[in-house]
mmCIF file of C-alpha atoms and ligand atoms in Angstrom:
data_model
loop_
_atom_site.group_PDB
_atom_site.id
_atom_site.type_symbol
_atom_site.label_atom_id
_atom_site.label_comp_id
_atom_site.label_asym_id
_atom_site.label_seq_id
_atom_site.Cartn_x
_atom_site.Cartn_y
_atom_site.Cartn_z
ATOM 1 C CA MET A 1 1.139 -18.707 -15.217
ATOM 2 C CA THR A 2 0.706 -22.414 -14.579
ATOM 3 C CA SER A 3 -2.925 -23.081 -13.799
ATOM 4 C CA GLY A 4 -4.562 -21.637 -16.872
ATOM 5 C CA GLY A 5 -6.665 -19.393 -14.618
ATOM 6 C CA PRO A 6 -6.408 -15.626 -14.672
ATOM 7 C CA GLY A 7 -2.843 -14.358 -14.341
ATOM 8 C CA LEU A 8 -1.425 -11.367 -12.551
ATOM 9 C CA GLY A 9 -2.056 -9.014 -15.457
ATOM 10 C CA ASP A 10 -5.675 -10.192 -15.727
ATOM 11 C CA ARG A 11 -6.343 -9.651 -12.033
ATOM 12 C CA LEU A 12 -4.681 -6.248 -12.135
ATOM 13 C CA ALA A 13 -6.864 -5.226 -15.074
ATOM 14 C CA LEU A 14 -9.989 -6.559 -13.369
ATOM 15 C CA VAL A 15 -9.296 -4.568 -10.194
ATOM 16 C CA ALA A 16 -8.574 -1.439 -12.259
ATOM 17 C CA ASP A 17 -11.957 -1.910 -13.982
ATOM 18 C CA GLN A 18 -13.718 -2.346 -10.648
ATOM 19 C CA VAL A 19 -12.072 0.770 -9.226
ATOM 20 C CA ALA A 20 -13.006 2.765 -12.318
ATOM 21 C CA GLY A 21 -16.580 1.498 -12.032
ATOM 22 C CA ALA A 22 -16.841 2.416 -8.353
ATOM 23 C CA ALA A 23 -15.340 5.839 -9.088
ATOM 24 C CA SER A 24 -17.793 6.624 -11.858
ATOM 25 C CA ALA A 25 -20.706 5.401 -9.713
ATOM 26 C CA ALA A 26 -19.555 7.905 -7.086
ATOM 27 C CA GLY A 27 -19.094 10.678 -9.651
ATOM 28 C CA ARG A 28 -15.342 10.632 -9.107
ATOM 29 C CA ASP A 29 -12.417 10.773 -11.517
ATOM 30 C CA PRO A 30 -10.572 7.417 -11.301
ATOM 31 C CA SER A 31 -7.256 9.162 -11.959
ATOM 32 C CA THR A 32 -7.511 10.700 -8.467
ATOM 33 C CA ILE A 33 -7.339 7.210 -6.928
ATOM 34 C CA THR A 34 -4.019 5.448 -6.369
ATOM 35 C CA THR A 35 -4.051 1.666 -6.139
ATOM 36 C CA ILE A 36 -1.234 0.351 -3.979
ATOM 37 C CA VAL A 37 -0.613 -3.354 -4.565
ATOM 38 C CA VAL A 38 0.175 -4.959 -1.208
ATOM 39 C CA THR A 39 2.906 -7.524 -1.866
ATOM 40 C CA LYS A 40 3.666 -8.701 1.680
ATOM 41 C CA PHE A 41 4.954 -12.288 1.982
ATOM 42 C CA HIS A 42 5.389 -12.528 -1.789
ATOM 43 C CA PRO A 43 8.889 -12.761 -3.249
ATOM 44 C CA ALA A 44 10.633 -9.766 -4.774
ATOM 45 C CA ALA A 45 10.156 -11.427 -8.170
ATOM 46 C CA LEU A 46 6.420 -10.747 -7.951
ATOM 47 C CA VAL A 47 7.061 -7.055 -7.340
ATOM 48 C CA ARG A 48 9.348 -7.026 -10.371
ATOM 49 C CA GLU A 49 6.603 -8.603 -12.445
ATOM 50 C CA LEU A 50 4.085 -6.014 -11.203
ATOM 51 C CA HIS A 51 6.482 -3.224 -12.106
ATOM 52 C CA GLY A 52 6.694 -4.676 -15.613
ATOM 53 C CA LEU A 53 2.891 -4.453 -15.767
ATOM 54 C CA GLY A 54 3.031 -0.754 -14.893
ATOM 55 C CA VAL A 55 2.507 -0.859 -11.131
ATOM 56 C CA ARG A 56 4.445 1.913 -9.371
ATOM 57 C CA ASP A 57 2.994 1.763 -5.836
ATOM 58 C CA VAL A 58 3.504 -1.311 -3.666
ATOM 59 C CA GLY A 59 2.777 -1.918 0.003
ATOM 60 C CA GLU A 60 4.487 -3.918 2.719
ATOM 61 C CA ASN A 61 3.653 -4.438 6.374
ATOM 62 C CA ARG A 62 6.895 -5.712 7.881
ATOM 63 C CA HIS A 63 10.004 -3.619 8.160
ATOM 64 C CA GLN A 64 12.588 -6.325 7.565
ATOM 65 C CA GLU A 65 10.820 -7.719 4.545
ATOM 66 C CA ALA A 66 10.268 -4.267 3.058
ATOM 67 C CA GLN A 67 13.886 -3.316 3.618
ATOM 68 C CA ALA A 68 15.195 -6.480 1.937
ATOM 69 C CA LYS A 69 12.856 -6.290 -1.050
ATOM 70 C CA SER A 70 13.426 -2.606 -1.656
ATOM 71 C CA ALA A 71 17.193 -3.198 -1.623
ATOM 72 C CA GLU A 72 16.879 -6.113 -4.027
ATOM 73 C CA LEU A 73 14.675 -4.091 -6.378
ATOM 74 C CA ALA A 74 16.553 -0.797 -6.211
ATOM 75 C CA ASP A 75 16.976 -0.911 -10.007
ATOM 76 C CA LEU A 76 13.223 -0.571 -10.677
ATOM 77 C CA GLU A 77 12.542 2.969 -11.775
ATOM 78 C CA GLY A 78 9.809 4.993 -10.169
ATOM 79 C CA LEU A 79 8.746 2.288 -7.730
ATOM 80 C CA ARG A 80 7.277 3.705 -4.499
ATOM 81 C CA TRP A 81 7.184 1.653 -1.301
ATOM 82 C CA HIS A 82 4.275 2.240 1.070
ATOM 83 C CA PHE A 83 4.621 0.953 4.604
ATOM 84 C CA VAL A 84 1.171 -0.123 5.811
ATOM 85 C CA GLY A 85 1.901 -2.254 8.885
ATOM 86 C CA GLN A 86 2.406 -1.504 12.527
ATOM 87 C CA LEU A 87 5.786 0.058 13.016
ATOM 88 C CA GLN A 88 7.975 -0.198 16.095
ATOM 89 C CA SER A 89 9.623 3.042 17.120
ATOM 90 C CA LYS A 90 12.999 1.334 16.909
ATOM 91 C CA LYS A 91 12.484 0.517 13.241
ATOM 92 C CA ALA A 92 10.621 3.644 12.269
ATOM 93 C CA ARG A 93 13.716 5.672 11.551
ATOM 94 C CA GLN A 94 15.131 2.951 9.277
ATOM 95 C CA ALA A 95 11.906 2.833 7.290
ATOM 96 C CA ARG A 96 12.682 6.369 6.105
ATOM 97 C CA ARG A 97 15.408 4.946 3.878
ATOM 98 C CA TYR A 98 13.056 3.095 1.557
ATOM 99 C CA ALA A 99 9.525 4.266 2.318
ATOM 100 C CA HIS A 100 7.881 6.848 0.087
ATOM 101 C CA ALA A 101 4.953 6.826 2.516
ATOM 102 C CA VAL A 102 4.101 5.445 5.933
ATOM 103 C CA HIS A 103 0.378 4.760 6.371
ATOM 104 C CA SER A 104 0.507 3.658 10.005
ATOM 105 C CA LEU A 105 1.344 6.697 12.101
ATOM 106 C CA ASP A 106 -0.754 5.889 15.148
ATOM 107 C CA ARG A 107 1.331 6.769 18.196
ATOM 108 C CA GLU A 108 3.376 9.679 19.379
ATOM 109 C CA SER A 109 6.453 7.458 19.863
ATOM 110 C CA VAL A 110 6.355 6.300 16.229
ATOM 111 C CA VAL A 111 5.858 9.821 14.908
ATOM 112 C CA ARG A 112 8.728 11.129 17.007
ATOM 113 C CA ALA A 113 10.998 8.292 15.883
ATOM 114 C CA ILE A 114 10.277 8.777 12.195
ATOM 115 C CA ALA A 115 10.173 12.559 12.217
ATOM 116 C CA ASP A 116 13.920 13.173 12.334
ATOM 117 C CA ASP A 117 14.897 14.721 9.010
ATOM 118 C CA ALA A 118 18.665 14.619 9.465
ATOM 119 C CA ASP A 119 18.753 12.560 6.240
ATOM 120 C CA GLY A 120 17.184 15.443 4.314
ATOM 121 C CA LEU A 121 14.251 13.279 3.182
ATOM 122 C CA VAL A 122 10.569 14.057 3.545
ATOM 123 C CA VAL A 123 8.339 11.001 3.906
ATOM 124 C CA ASP A 124 4.603 11.081 3.227
ATOM 125 C CA GLY A 125 2.610 10.243 6.338
ATOM 126 C CA PHE A 126 -0.925 9.028 6.991
ATOM 127 C CA VAL A 127 -2.390 9.071 10.487
ATOM 128 C CA GLN A 128 -3.969 5.674 11.088
ATOM 129 C CA VAL A 129 -7.362 5.942 12.762
ATOM 130 C CA ALA A 130 -8.977 3.198 14.857
ATOM 131 C CA LEU A 131 -12.537 2.640 13.673
ATOM 132 C CA ASP A 132 -13.256 0.189 16.491
ATOM 133 C CA ASP A 133 -11.915 -0.662 19.950
ATOM 134 C CA ASP A 134 -9.630 -3.510 18.878
ATOM 135 C CA PRO A 135 -6.063 -2.437 19.757
ATOM 136 C CA GLY A 136 -4.666 -5.320 17.680
ATOM 137 C CA ARG A 137 -5.717 -3.552 14.496
ATOM 138 C CA GLY A 138 -3.789 -0.394 15.271
ATOM 139 C CA GLY A 139 -4.828 3.199 14.915
ATOM 140 C CA VAL A 140 -5.213 6.243 17.116
ATOM 141 C CA PRO A 141 -8.615 6.568 18.830
ATOM 142 C CA VAL A 142 -10.842 9.046 17.005
ATOM 143 C CA PRO A 143 -10.865 11.653 19.831
ATOM 144 C CA ASP A 144 -7.040 11.764 19.816
ATOM 145 C CA VAL A 145 -6.610 12.332 16.080
ATOM 146 C CA GLU A 146 -6.082 16.106 16.242
ATOM 147 C CA ARG A 147 -3.285 15.814 18.764
ATOM 148 C CA LEU A 148 -1.369 13.323 16.641
ATOM 149 C CA VAL A 149 -2.024 15.350 13.491
ATOM 150 C CA GLU A 150 -0.541 18.446 15.139
ATOM 151 C CA LEU A 151 2.557 16.458 16.023
ATOM 152 C CA VAL A 152 2.958 15.248 12.422
ATOM 153 C CA LEU A 153 2.481 18.798 11.148
ATOM 154 C CA ALA A 154 5.272 19.931 13.472
ATOM 155 C CA SER A 155 7.642 17.229 12.140
ATOM 156 C CA PRO A 156 9.899 18.503 9.355
ATOM 157 C CA GLY A 157 10.736 14.993 8.118
ATOM 158 C CA LEU A 158 7.083 14.140 7.477
ATOM 159 C CA ARG A 159 4.549 15.517 5.043
ATOM 160 C CA LEU A 160 1.028 14.843 6.253
ATOM 161 C CA ARG A 161 -1.053 13.369 3.426
ATOM 162 C CA GLY A 162 -4.179 12.419 5.357
ATOM 163 C CA VAL A 163 -5.783 9.534 7.214
ATOM 164 C CA MET A 164 -5.733 5.760 6.946
ATOM 165 C CA ALA A 165 -7.873 2.971 8.382
ATOM 166 C CA VAL A 166 -8.625 -0.714 8.162
ATOM 167 C CA ALA A 167 -12.333 -1.584 8.197
ATOM 168 C CA PRO A 168 -13.342 -3.235 11.481
ATOM 169 C CA LEU A 169 -14.714 -6.754 11.522
ATOM 170 C CA GLY A 170 -18.373 -7.242 12.259
ATOM 171 C CA GLU A 171 -19.923 -4.177 10.661
ATOM 172 C CA PRO A 172 -20.497 -3.101 7.077
ATOM 173 C CA ALA A 173 -17.316 -1.489 5.747
ATOM 174 C CA ARG A 174 -19.166 1.401 4.174
ATOM 175 C CA ALA A 175 -20.445 2.706 7.530
ATOM 176 C CA ALA A 176 -16.932 2.541 8.970
ATOM 177 C CA PHE A 177 -15.458 4.349 5.967
ATOM 178 C CA ALA A 178 -18.105 7.047 6.361
ATOM 179 C CA ARG A 179 -16.751 7.654 9.876
ATOM 180 C CA LEU A 180 -13.229 7.841 8.452
ATOM 181 C CA ARG A 181 -14.400 10.431 5.964
ATOM 182 C CA ALA A 182 -15.742 12.560 8.835
ATOM 183 C CA VAL A 183 -12.349 12.278 10.551
ATOM 184 C CA SER A 184 -10.714 13.321 7.271
ATOM 185 C CA ASP A 185 -12.873 16.466 7.274
ATOM 186 C CA ARG A 186 -11.542 17.337 10.733
ATOM 187 C CA VAL A 187 -7.956 16.769 9.591
ATOM 188 C CA ARG A 188 -8.480 19.001 6.561
ATOM 189 C CA ALA A 189 -9.684 21.736 8.887
ATOM 190 C CA LEU A 190 -6.182 21.648 10.415
ATOM 191 C CA ASP A 191 -4.345 21.256 7.095
ATOM 192 C CA PRO A 192 -6.362 21.665 3.896
ATOM 193 C CA GLY A 193 -3.643 19.876 1.918
ATOM 194 C CA ALA A 194 -3.937 16.695 3.979
ATOM 195 C CA ASP A 195 -6.839 15.453 1.910
ATOM 196 C CA ALA A 196 -5.823 11.854 1.236
ATOM 197 C CA ILE A 197 -7.788 8.876 2.558
ATOM 198 C CA SER A 198 -6.049 5.484 2.579
ATOM 199 C CA ALA A 199 -8.783 2.870 2.894
ATOM 200 C CA GLY A 200 -10.102 -0.145 1.065
ATOM 201 C CA MET A 201 -8.622 -3.613 0.620
ATOM 202 C CA SER A 202 -9.472 -6.545 -1.658
ATOM 203 C CA GLN A 203 -12.919 -7.143 -0.161
ATOM 204 C CA ASP A 204 -14.106 -3.579 0.436
ATOM 205 C CA HIS A 205 -12.423 -1.245 -2.035
ATOM 206 C CA ALA A 206 -15.689 -0.287 -3.744
ATOM 207 C CA ASP A 207 -17.104 0.880 -0.391
ATOM 208 C CA ALA A 208 -13.926 2.851 0.246
ATOM 209 C CA VAL A 209 -14.138 4.575 -3.136
ATOM 210 C CA ALA A 210 -17.783 5.436 -2.419
ATOM 211 C CA GLU A 211 -16.627 7.159 0.786
ATOM 212 C CA GLY A 212 -13.853 9.155 -0.821
ATOM 213 C CA ALA A 213 -10.758 6.929 -0.565
ATOM 214 C CA THR A 214 -7.824 8.256 -2.563
ATOM 215 C CA HIS A 215 -5.415 5.389 -1.810
ATOM 216 C CA LEU A 216 -6.518 1.746 -1.978
ATOM 217 C CA ARG A 217 -4.324 -0.961 -0.457
ATOM 218 C CA ILE A 218 -5.105 -4.084 -2.427
ATOM 219 C CA GLY A 219 -3.336 -7.399 -1.919
ATOM 220 C CA THR A 220 -4.884 -10.748 -2.775
ATOM 221 C CA ALA A 221 -7.355 -9.479 -5.390
ATOM 222 C CA VAL A 222 -4.299 -8.643 -7.518
ATOM 223 C CA THR A 223 -1.610 -11.036 -6.300
ATOM 224 C CA GLY A 224 -3.708 -14.111 -5.647
ATOM 225 C CA PRO A 225 -3.423 -15.950 -2.322
ATOM 226 C CA ARG A 226 -0.522 -14.959 -0.090
ATOM 227 C CA PRO A 227 2.156 -17.511 0.799
ATOM 228 C CA PRO A 228 2.516 -18.117 4.550
ATOM 229 C CA ALA A 229 4.349 -15.365 6.440
ATOM 230 C CA PRO A 230 8.117 -15.746 6.054
HETATM 231 C C1 PLP B 301 -2.456 -7.028 3.942
HETATM 232 C C2 PLP B 301 -2.984 -5.651 4.024
HETATM 233 C C3 PLP B 301 -3.776 -5.127 2.999
HETATM 234 C C4 PLP B 301 -4.213 -5.923 1.790
HETATM 235 O O1 PLP B 301 -5.132 -6.911 2.160
HETATM 236 P P1 PLP B 301 -5.922 -7.792 1.070
HETATM 237 O O2 PLP B 301 -7.097 -8.299 1.810
HETATM 238 O O3 PLP B 301 -4.988 -8.857 0.630
HETATM 239 O O4 PLP B 301 -6.292 -6.883 -0.034
HETATM 240 C C5 PLP B 301 -4.207 -3.816 3.135
HETATM 241 N N1 PLP B 301 -3.889 -3.055 4.202
HETATM 242 C C6 PLP B 301 -3.129 -3.525 5.193
HETATM 243 C C7 PLP B 301 -2.829 -2.646 6.353
HETATM 244 C C8 PLP B 301 -2.656 -4.838 5.145
HETATM 245 O O5 PLP B 301 -1.907 -5.301 6.159
#
């Protein structure tokens, strides 16, 4: 720490307090909520520091960066890498080597590319749902969710965990997360075990917890400002 302001450990503790507060306000057990610290653009050294503070779930949104960091940090015990960014089909298969979970299954081509279980691994998968009409933000349109879910369920190399979304711009996050929760209900009708909801970032994690999120993807609130993209 150089500035004398709050350090990494302080921010981590503050976010944990906020999550616990939002959980208890919603009548939920905080231990059912996993906070993934999104470390994109930050050096591997920051991930090492987070691991030393007890963090076991980290998120990345670019394949090359995730691959390099996970290789560099292979000695860290129990660390799980979550891929949260848009994935190209070409890279999807390679992501199996380091990813514990992929949160961005939003197209048939990506699911097919990542589904091959010749490596004997099973990767956790979240179907990313579009909560608005902006294709740049990724996600399968709500009416097409069942079809993609069925494809994931038929893929031996994937274990469907549930749904994921990024809150759209220009509307209150809570209303959007309520729609995601309704989609989650439909997914659970197809597979009762696929009950996870990956939603909530630095600015809206309390709203996500209020609407049932089980996996929060929190970057800057824990890490501080991101360096420019490498
Ligand atoms: C970067 C990113 C996050 C974290 O965003 P913050 O605003 O820094 O918390 C969460 N989810 C996805 C998909 C991201 O790309």
